[in-house]
Amino acid sequence: MTPPQQPPAPGVPGDDATRQDRESWSALWALVIGFFMILVDSTIVSTAMPAIMRGLDTDINGVIWVNSAYLLAFAVPLLITGRLGDRFGPKNMYLTGLVIFTASSLWCGLAPDIDSLIAARVAQGLGAALMTPQTMTFITRMFPAQRRGAAMGVWGAVAGIATLVGPIAGGLLVDSLGWEWIFFVNIPVGVFAFYRVWVKVPQLPRHSRSFDLLGVALSAAAMFLIVFGIQEGNTYSWGVIAGGLTVWHLIGGGVALLVLFLLWQGLNRKEPLLPLGLFRNANFSLANVAIMGMGLSITAMSFPMILYLQSVRGLSPTLSALMLAPMAVVAGVLAPVAGRLVNRVDPKYLAAPGFALFGGAIVAYGLLLTPDVPFWLLLVPPVAMGLGSACVWPAVSMTATRDLGHAEAGAGSGVYNTTRQVGAVLGSALIAALMESRIAAEGRAAAVGAAPGADSAPAGEAAMGQAVPDALHAAFSAALGQSLLLPGLVALAAAVVTLFFRKPRPEAPPAEAPEGRTRKPSTDRQA
């Protein structure tokens, strides 16, 4: 069986009954299976974190590294993996990433200790980095501008459903089979996804690309130093790590390398890793800032919520995930509707209210966290989060990609996905530092108030996945609620950014139509 060789030509008139349109949608549905899997893996770990802490005898910082290592390995290569798709074919890169991701999932499940699990998650992140830009490249190159919003709506719906399935599946698997099965479950899904992509997704024309290896090294070193400094700051009391090296030296060094990276991108006349020319488009620039805020918020919010529900309220992993399910249900149902609507209205009229609802609901959830708040009240903010999320994903994605030509699709989708993942990495690191700091501070205050001379050891034990003593319920709830203010306020700031989106042109970008009219089947077969 051979996959279709001729991709649909953008701009060809027709409806869902045409062969080319059916092939476009069939290819998209095949691609989102793997995309769904890697998104689930970004969320499934949050429900299992207390179980992993107990099973591998680690602390909150160690288990946060399980998530941060994945996100960091996911984010750093994205700038080049989009280019690899342009050079070697997006289908080939997608399948390669899928094989790496599936194999490393087996490694994760078999990991005997926290260090092995972190290493396996790095490999998973690399596989995900190869896959993710190719999905948006296919959407940009296979769907004309006037139908791209509907495709982005599907992309957003998959992201929303993944936020539902991830925590719930994680809870069910942890409760019934053990935390290892949150990784083993990827193996049959990965095999099925490989088959569907091989059969349904066409080869697209390739573009010759060079690779900026110095840019890769500078960006990777910068991100690692910044994330390590932020996440390990509390471990070293924000002071000396070794010799005269301090946490602030690491963070400062990372920022300096980031500046050097940007300068090099401006000086590189061949083909820079980060094409700064893309940012001349105001909508592309603003959309990247907004999606970074979304990546940070959606990553940082889940662990404080899950930890509160399990450690303070005593819920099982499955029940704690179900408490957050309304967010994903609403997002999954409404994202396709928002995707269709984004073609008819200015995207900022969806993005700004969406971010405002999403961020405001996170702040409200944080303010509600007390030891005895009614459970029904905790179900209200996730509904608003889901509504906001459904509006954000297609509106921001459409704004970022609308003006990209086919030759820019790989680089543009790589930059866009990189900024989202950079936000996620920073969110994971910042929430770890903030939670440790607030738990320690509130725990000390509660212990001193209850018994002078006591310390906050019970709070620290709770942070390692143990039940929180009744005397510390209020302090622990307050600390986690304060931590949630970070993702909430970042999302509200992103709402302000989206107000500056420029109204899109009603017609397709001129760079797209000529390629659709002149593309020849023989060119695609050679790709």
CSV table of N, CA and C in Angstrom, one decimal, residues 137-218:
chain,number,residue,atom,x,y,z
A,137,THR,N,3.4,22.6,9.5
A,137,THR,CA,3.9,22.8,8.1
A,137,THR,C,2.9,22.2,7.1
A,138,PHE,N,2.3,21.0,7.4
A,138,PHE,CA,1.3,20.4,6.6
A,138,PHE,C,0.1,21.3,6.5
A,139,ILE,N,-0.4,21.8,7.7
A,139,ILE,CA,-1.6,22.6,7.7
A,139,ILE,C,-1.3,23.9,6.8
A,140,THR,N,-0.2,24.5,6.9
A,140,THR,CA,0.1,25.7,6.1
A,140,THR,C,0.2,25.4,4.6
A,141,ARG,N,0.8,24.3,4.3
A,141,ARG,CA,1.0,24.0,2.9
A,141,ARG,C,-0.1,23.2,2.2
A,142,MET,N,-1.0,22.6,2.9
A,142,MET,CA,-2.0,21.8,2.3
A,142,MET,C,-3.4,22.4,2.3
A,143,PHE,N,-3.6,23.4,3.2
A,143,PHE,CA,-4.9,24.1,3.3
A,143,PHE,C,-4.7,25.5,2.8
A,144,PRO,N,-5.6,26.0,1.9
A,144,PRO,CA,-5.6,27.4,1.6
A,144,PRO,C,-6.0,28.3,2.8
A,145,ALA,N,-5.7,29.5,2.7
A,145,ALA,CA,-5.9,30.4,3.8
A,145,ALA,C,-7.3,30.5,4.3
A,146,GLN,N,-8.3,30.4,3.4
A,146,GLN,CA,-9.7,30.6,3.8
A,146,GLN,C,-10.2,29.3,4.5
A,147,ARG,N,-9.5,28.2,4.4
A,147,ARG,CA,-9.9,27.0,5.1
A,147,ARG,C,-8.9,26.6,6.2
A,148,ARG,N,-7.9,27.4,6.3
A,148,ARG,CA,-6.9,27.0,7.3
A,148,ARG,C,-7.4,27.1,8.8
A,149,GLY,N,-8.3,28.1,9.0
A,149,GLY,CA,-8.9,28.2,10.3
A,149,GLY,C,-9.5,27.0,10.8
A,150,ALA,N,-10.3,26.3,9.9
A,150,ALA,CA,-10.9,25.1,10.4
A,150,ALA,C,-9.9,24.0,10.7
A,151,ALA,N,-8.8,23.9,9.9
A,151,ALA,CA,-7.8,23.0,10.3
A,151,ALA,C,-7.1,23.3,11.6
A,152,MET,N,-6.9,24.6,11.8
A,152,MET,CA,-6.3,25.1,13.1
A,152,MET,C,-7.3,24.8,14.2
A,153,GLY,N,-8.6,24.8,13.9
A,153,GLY,CA,-9.5,24.5,15.0
A,153,GLY,C,-9.4,23.0,15.4
A,154,VAL,N,-9.2,22.1,14.4
A,154,VAL,CA,-9.0,20.7,14.8
A,154,VAL,C,-7.7,20.6,15.6
A,155,TRP,N,-6.6,21.3,15.2
A,155,TRP,CA,-5.4,21.3,15.9
A,155,TRP,C,-5.6,21.8,17.4
A,156,GLY,N,-6.4,22.8,17.5
A,156,GLY,CA,-6.7,23.3,18.9
A,156,GLY,C,-7.5,22.4,19.7
A,157,ALA,N,-8.5,21.7,19.0
A,157,ALA,CA,-9.4,20.7,19.7
A,157,ALA,C,-8.5,19.6,20.2
A,158,VAL,N,-7.6,19.1,19.4
A,158,VAL,CA,-6.7,18.0,19.8
A,158,VAL,C,-5.9,18.4,21.0
A,159,ALA,N,-5.4,19.7,21.1
A,159,ALA,CA,-4.7,20.2,22.2
A,159,ALA,C,-5.6,20.2,23.4
A,160,GLY,N,-6.9,20.6,23.2
A,160,GLY,CA,-7.8,20.6,24.4
A,160,GLY,C,-8.2,19.3,24.9
A,161,ILE,N,-8.4,18.3,24.0
A,161,ILE,CA,-8.8,17.0,24.4
A,161,ILE,C,-7.6,16.3,25.1
A,162,ALA,N,-6.4,16.6,24.6
A,162,ALA,CA,-5.2,16.0,25.2
A,162,ALA,C,-5.1,16.5,26.7
A,163,THR,N,-5.5,17.7,27.0
A,163,THR,CA,-5.4,18.2,28.4
A,163,THR,C,-6.4,17.4,29.2
A,164,LEU,N,-7.5,16.9,28.6
A,164,LEU,CA,-8.4,16.0,29.3
A,164,LEU,C,-8.0,14.6,29.5
A,165,VAL,N,-7.6,14.0,28.4
A,165,VAL,CA,-7.2,12.6,28.4
A,165,VAL,C,-5.9,12.4,29.2
A,166,GLY,N,-4.9,13.3,29.1
A,166,GLY,CA,-3.7,13.1,29.8
A,166,GLY,C,-3.8,12.9,31.3
A,167,PRO,N,-4.4,13.9,32.0
A,167,PRO,CA,-4.5,13.7,33.5
A,167,PRO,C,-5.4,12.5,33.8
A,168,ILE,N,-6.6,12.3,33.1
A,168,ILE,CA,-7.5,11.3,33.5
A,168,ILE,C,-6.8,9.9,33.2
A,169,ALA,N,-6.3,9.8,32.0
A,169,ALA,CA,-5.6,8.5,31.7
A,169,ALA,C,-4.4,8.2,32.7
A,170,GLY,N,-3.7,9.3,33.1
A,170,GLY,CA,-2.7,9.2,34.1
A,170,GLY,C,-3.2,8.7,35.4
A,171,GLY,N,-4.3,9.2,35.8
A,171,GLY,CA,-4.9,8.8,37.1
A,171,GLY,C,-5.4,7.4,37.0
A,172,LEU,N,-6.1,7.0,36.0
A,172,LEU,CA,-6.5,5.6,35.9
A,172,LEU,C,-5.4,4.6,35.8
A,173,LEU,N,-4.4,4.9,35.1
A,173,LEU,CA,-3.2,4.0,34.9
A,173,LEU,C,-2.4,3.9,36.3
A,174,VAL,N,-2.2,5.1,36.9
A,174,VAL,CA,-1.5,5.0,38.2
A,174,VAL,C,-2.3,4.3,39.3
A,175,ASP,N,-3.6,4.5,39.3
A,175,ASP,CA,-4.4,3.8,40.3
A,175,ASP,C,-4.5,2.3,40.1
A,176,SER,N,-4.5,1.9,38.8
A,176,SER,CA,-4.7,0.5,38.5
A,176,SER,C,-3.4,-0.3,38.2
A,177,LEU,N,-2.5,0.2,37.4
A,177,LEU,CA,-1.3,-0.5,37.0
A,177,LEU,C,0.0,0.0,37.5
A,178,GLY,N,0.0,1.3,37.9
A,178,GLY,CA,1.3,1.9,38.3
A,178,GLY,C,1.7,3.0,37.4
A,179,TRP,N,2.6,3.9,37.9
A,179,TRP,CA,3.0,5.0,37.1
A,179,TRP,C,3.7,4.7,35.8
A,180,GLU,N,4.4,3.5,35.8
A,180,GLU,CA,5.1,3.1,34.6
A,180,GLU,C,4.2,3.0,33.3
A,181,TRP,N,3.0,2.7,33.5
A,181,TRP,CA,2.1,2.5,32.4
A,181,TRP,C,1.6,3.8,31.7
A,182,ILE,N,1.9,5.0,32.3
A,182,ILE,CA,1.6,6.2,31.6
A,182,ILE,C,2.6,6.4,30.4
A,183,PHE,N,3.7,5.6,30.4
A,183,PHE,CA,4.6,5.6,29.3
A,183,PHE,C,4.4,4.4,28.4
A,184,PHE,N,4.2,3.2,29.0
A,184,PHE,CA,3.9,2.0,28.2
A,184,PHE,C,2.8,2.2,27.2
A,185,VAL,N,1.8,3.0,27.6
A,185,VAL,CA,0.6,3.1,26.8
A,185,VAL,C,0.9,3.8,25.4
A,186,ASN,N,2.0,4.5,25.4
A,186,ASN,CA,2.4,5.2,24.1
A,186,ASN,C,2.8,4.2,23.0
A,187,ILE,N,3.2,3.0,23.4
A,187,ILE,CA,3.8,2.1,22.4
A,187,ILE,C,2.7,1.7,21.4
A,188,PRO,N,1.6,1.1,21.7
A,188,PRO,CA,0.6,0.8,20.7
A,188,PRO,C,0.1,2.0,19.9
A,189,VAL,N,-0.1,3.1,20.6
A,189,VAL,CA,-0.5,4.3,19.9
A,189,VAL,C,0.5,4.8,18.9
A,190,GLY,N,1.8,4.7,19.3
A,190,GLY,CA,2.8,5.1,18.3
A,190,GLY,C,2.9,4.2,17.1
A,191,VAL,N,2.7,2.9,17.3
A,191,VAL,CA,2.7,2.0,16.2
A,191,VAL,C,1.5,2.3,15.2
A,192,PHE,N,0.3,2.5,15.8
A,192,PHE,CA,-0.8,2.8,15.0
A,192,PHE,C,-0.7,4.1,14.2
A,193,ALA,N,-0.1,5.1,14.9
A,193,ALA,CA,0.1,6.5,14.3
A,193,ALA,C,1.1,6.3,13.1
A,194,PHE,N,2.2,5.5,13.3
A,194,PHE,CA,3.1,5.3,12.2
A,194,PHE,C,2.4,4.8,11.0
A,195,TYR,N,1.6,3.8,11.2
A,195,TYR,CA,0.9,3.2,10.0
A,195,TYR,C,0.0,4.2,9.3
A,196,ARG,N,-0.8,5.0,10.1
A,196,ARG,CA,-1.7,5.9,9.5
A,196,ARG,C,-1.0,7.0,8.7
A,197,VAL,N,0.1,7.5,9.3
A,197,VAL,CA,0.9,8.6,8.6
A,197,VAL,C,1.5,8.0,7.3
A,198,TRP,N,2.1,6.8,7.4
A,198,TRP,CA,2.7,6.2,6.2
A,198,TRP,C,1.7,6.1,5.1
A,199,VAL,N,0.5,5.7,5.4
A,199,VAL,CA,-0.5,5.5,4.4
A,199,VAL,C,-1.2,6.7,3.9
A,200,LYS,N,-1.5,7.7,4.8
A,200,LYS,CA,-2.4,8.8,4.5
A,200,LYS,C,-1.7,10.1,4.1
A,201,VAL,N,-0.5,10.3,4.6
A,201,VAL,CA,0.1,11.6,4.4
A,201,VAL,C,1.0,11.6,3.2
A,202,PRO,N,0.9,12.6,2.3
A,202,PRO,CA,1.7,12.7,1.1
A,202,PRO,C,3.1,13.2,1.4
A,203,GLN,N,4.0,13.0,0.4
A,203,GLN,CA,5.3,13.7,0.4
A,203,GLN,C,5.0,15.1,-0.2
A,204,LEU,N,5.7,16.1,0.4
A,204,LEU,CA,5.6,17.4,-0.1
A,204,LEU,C,6.9,17.9,-0.7
A,205,PRO,N,6.9,18.9,-1.5
A,205,PRO,CA,8.2,19.3,-2.1
A,205,PRO,C,9.1,19.8,-1.0
A,206,ARG,N,10.4,19.5,-1.3
A,206,ARG,CA,11.4,19.9,-0.3
A,206,ARG,C,12.1,21.2,-0.7
A,207,HIS,N,12.7,21.9,0.2
A,207,HIS,CA,13.4,23.1,0.0
A,207,HIS,C,14.8,22.9,0.5
A,208,SER,N,15.8,23.3,-0.3
A,208,SER,CA,17.2,23.2,0.2
A,208,SER,C,17.5,24.1,1.4
A,209,ARG,N,18.0,23.6,2.4
A,209,ARG,CA,18.3,24.3,3.6
A,209,ARG,C,19.7,24.1,4.1
A,210,SER,N,20.3,25.1,4.7
A,210,SER,CA,21.6,24.9,5.4
A,210,SER,C,21.2,25.0,6.9
A,211,PHE,N,22.2,24.5,7.7
A,211,PHE,CA,21.9,24.4,9.2
A,211,PHE,C,22.9,25.2,10.0
A,212,ASP,N,22.4,26.0,10.9
A,212,ASP,CA,23.2,26.9,11.7
A,212,ASP,C,23.6,26.2,13.0
A,213,LEU,N,24.7,25.5,12.9
A,213,LEU,CA,25.1,24.7,14.1
A,213,LEU,C,25.5,25.6,15.3
A,214,LEU,N,26.2,26.7,15.0
A,214,LEU,CA,26.5,27.6,16.1
A,214,LEU,C,25.3,28.1,16.7
A,215,GLY,N,24.3,28.5,16.0
A,215,GLY,CA,23.0,28.9,16.6
A,215,GLY,C,22.4,27.9,17.4
A,216,VAL,N,22.4,26.6,17.0
A,216,VAL,CA,21.9,25.6,17.8
A,216,VAL,C,22.6,25.5,19.2
A,217,ALA,N,23.9,25.5,19.1
A,217,ALA,CA,24.7,25.4,20.3
A,217,ALA,C,24.5,26.6,21.3
A,218,LEU,N,24.4,27.8,20.8
A,218,LEU,CA,24.2,29.0,21.6
A,218,LEU,C,22.8,28.9,22.3
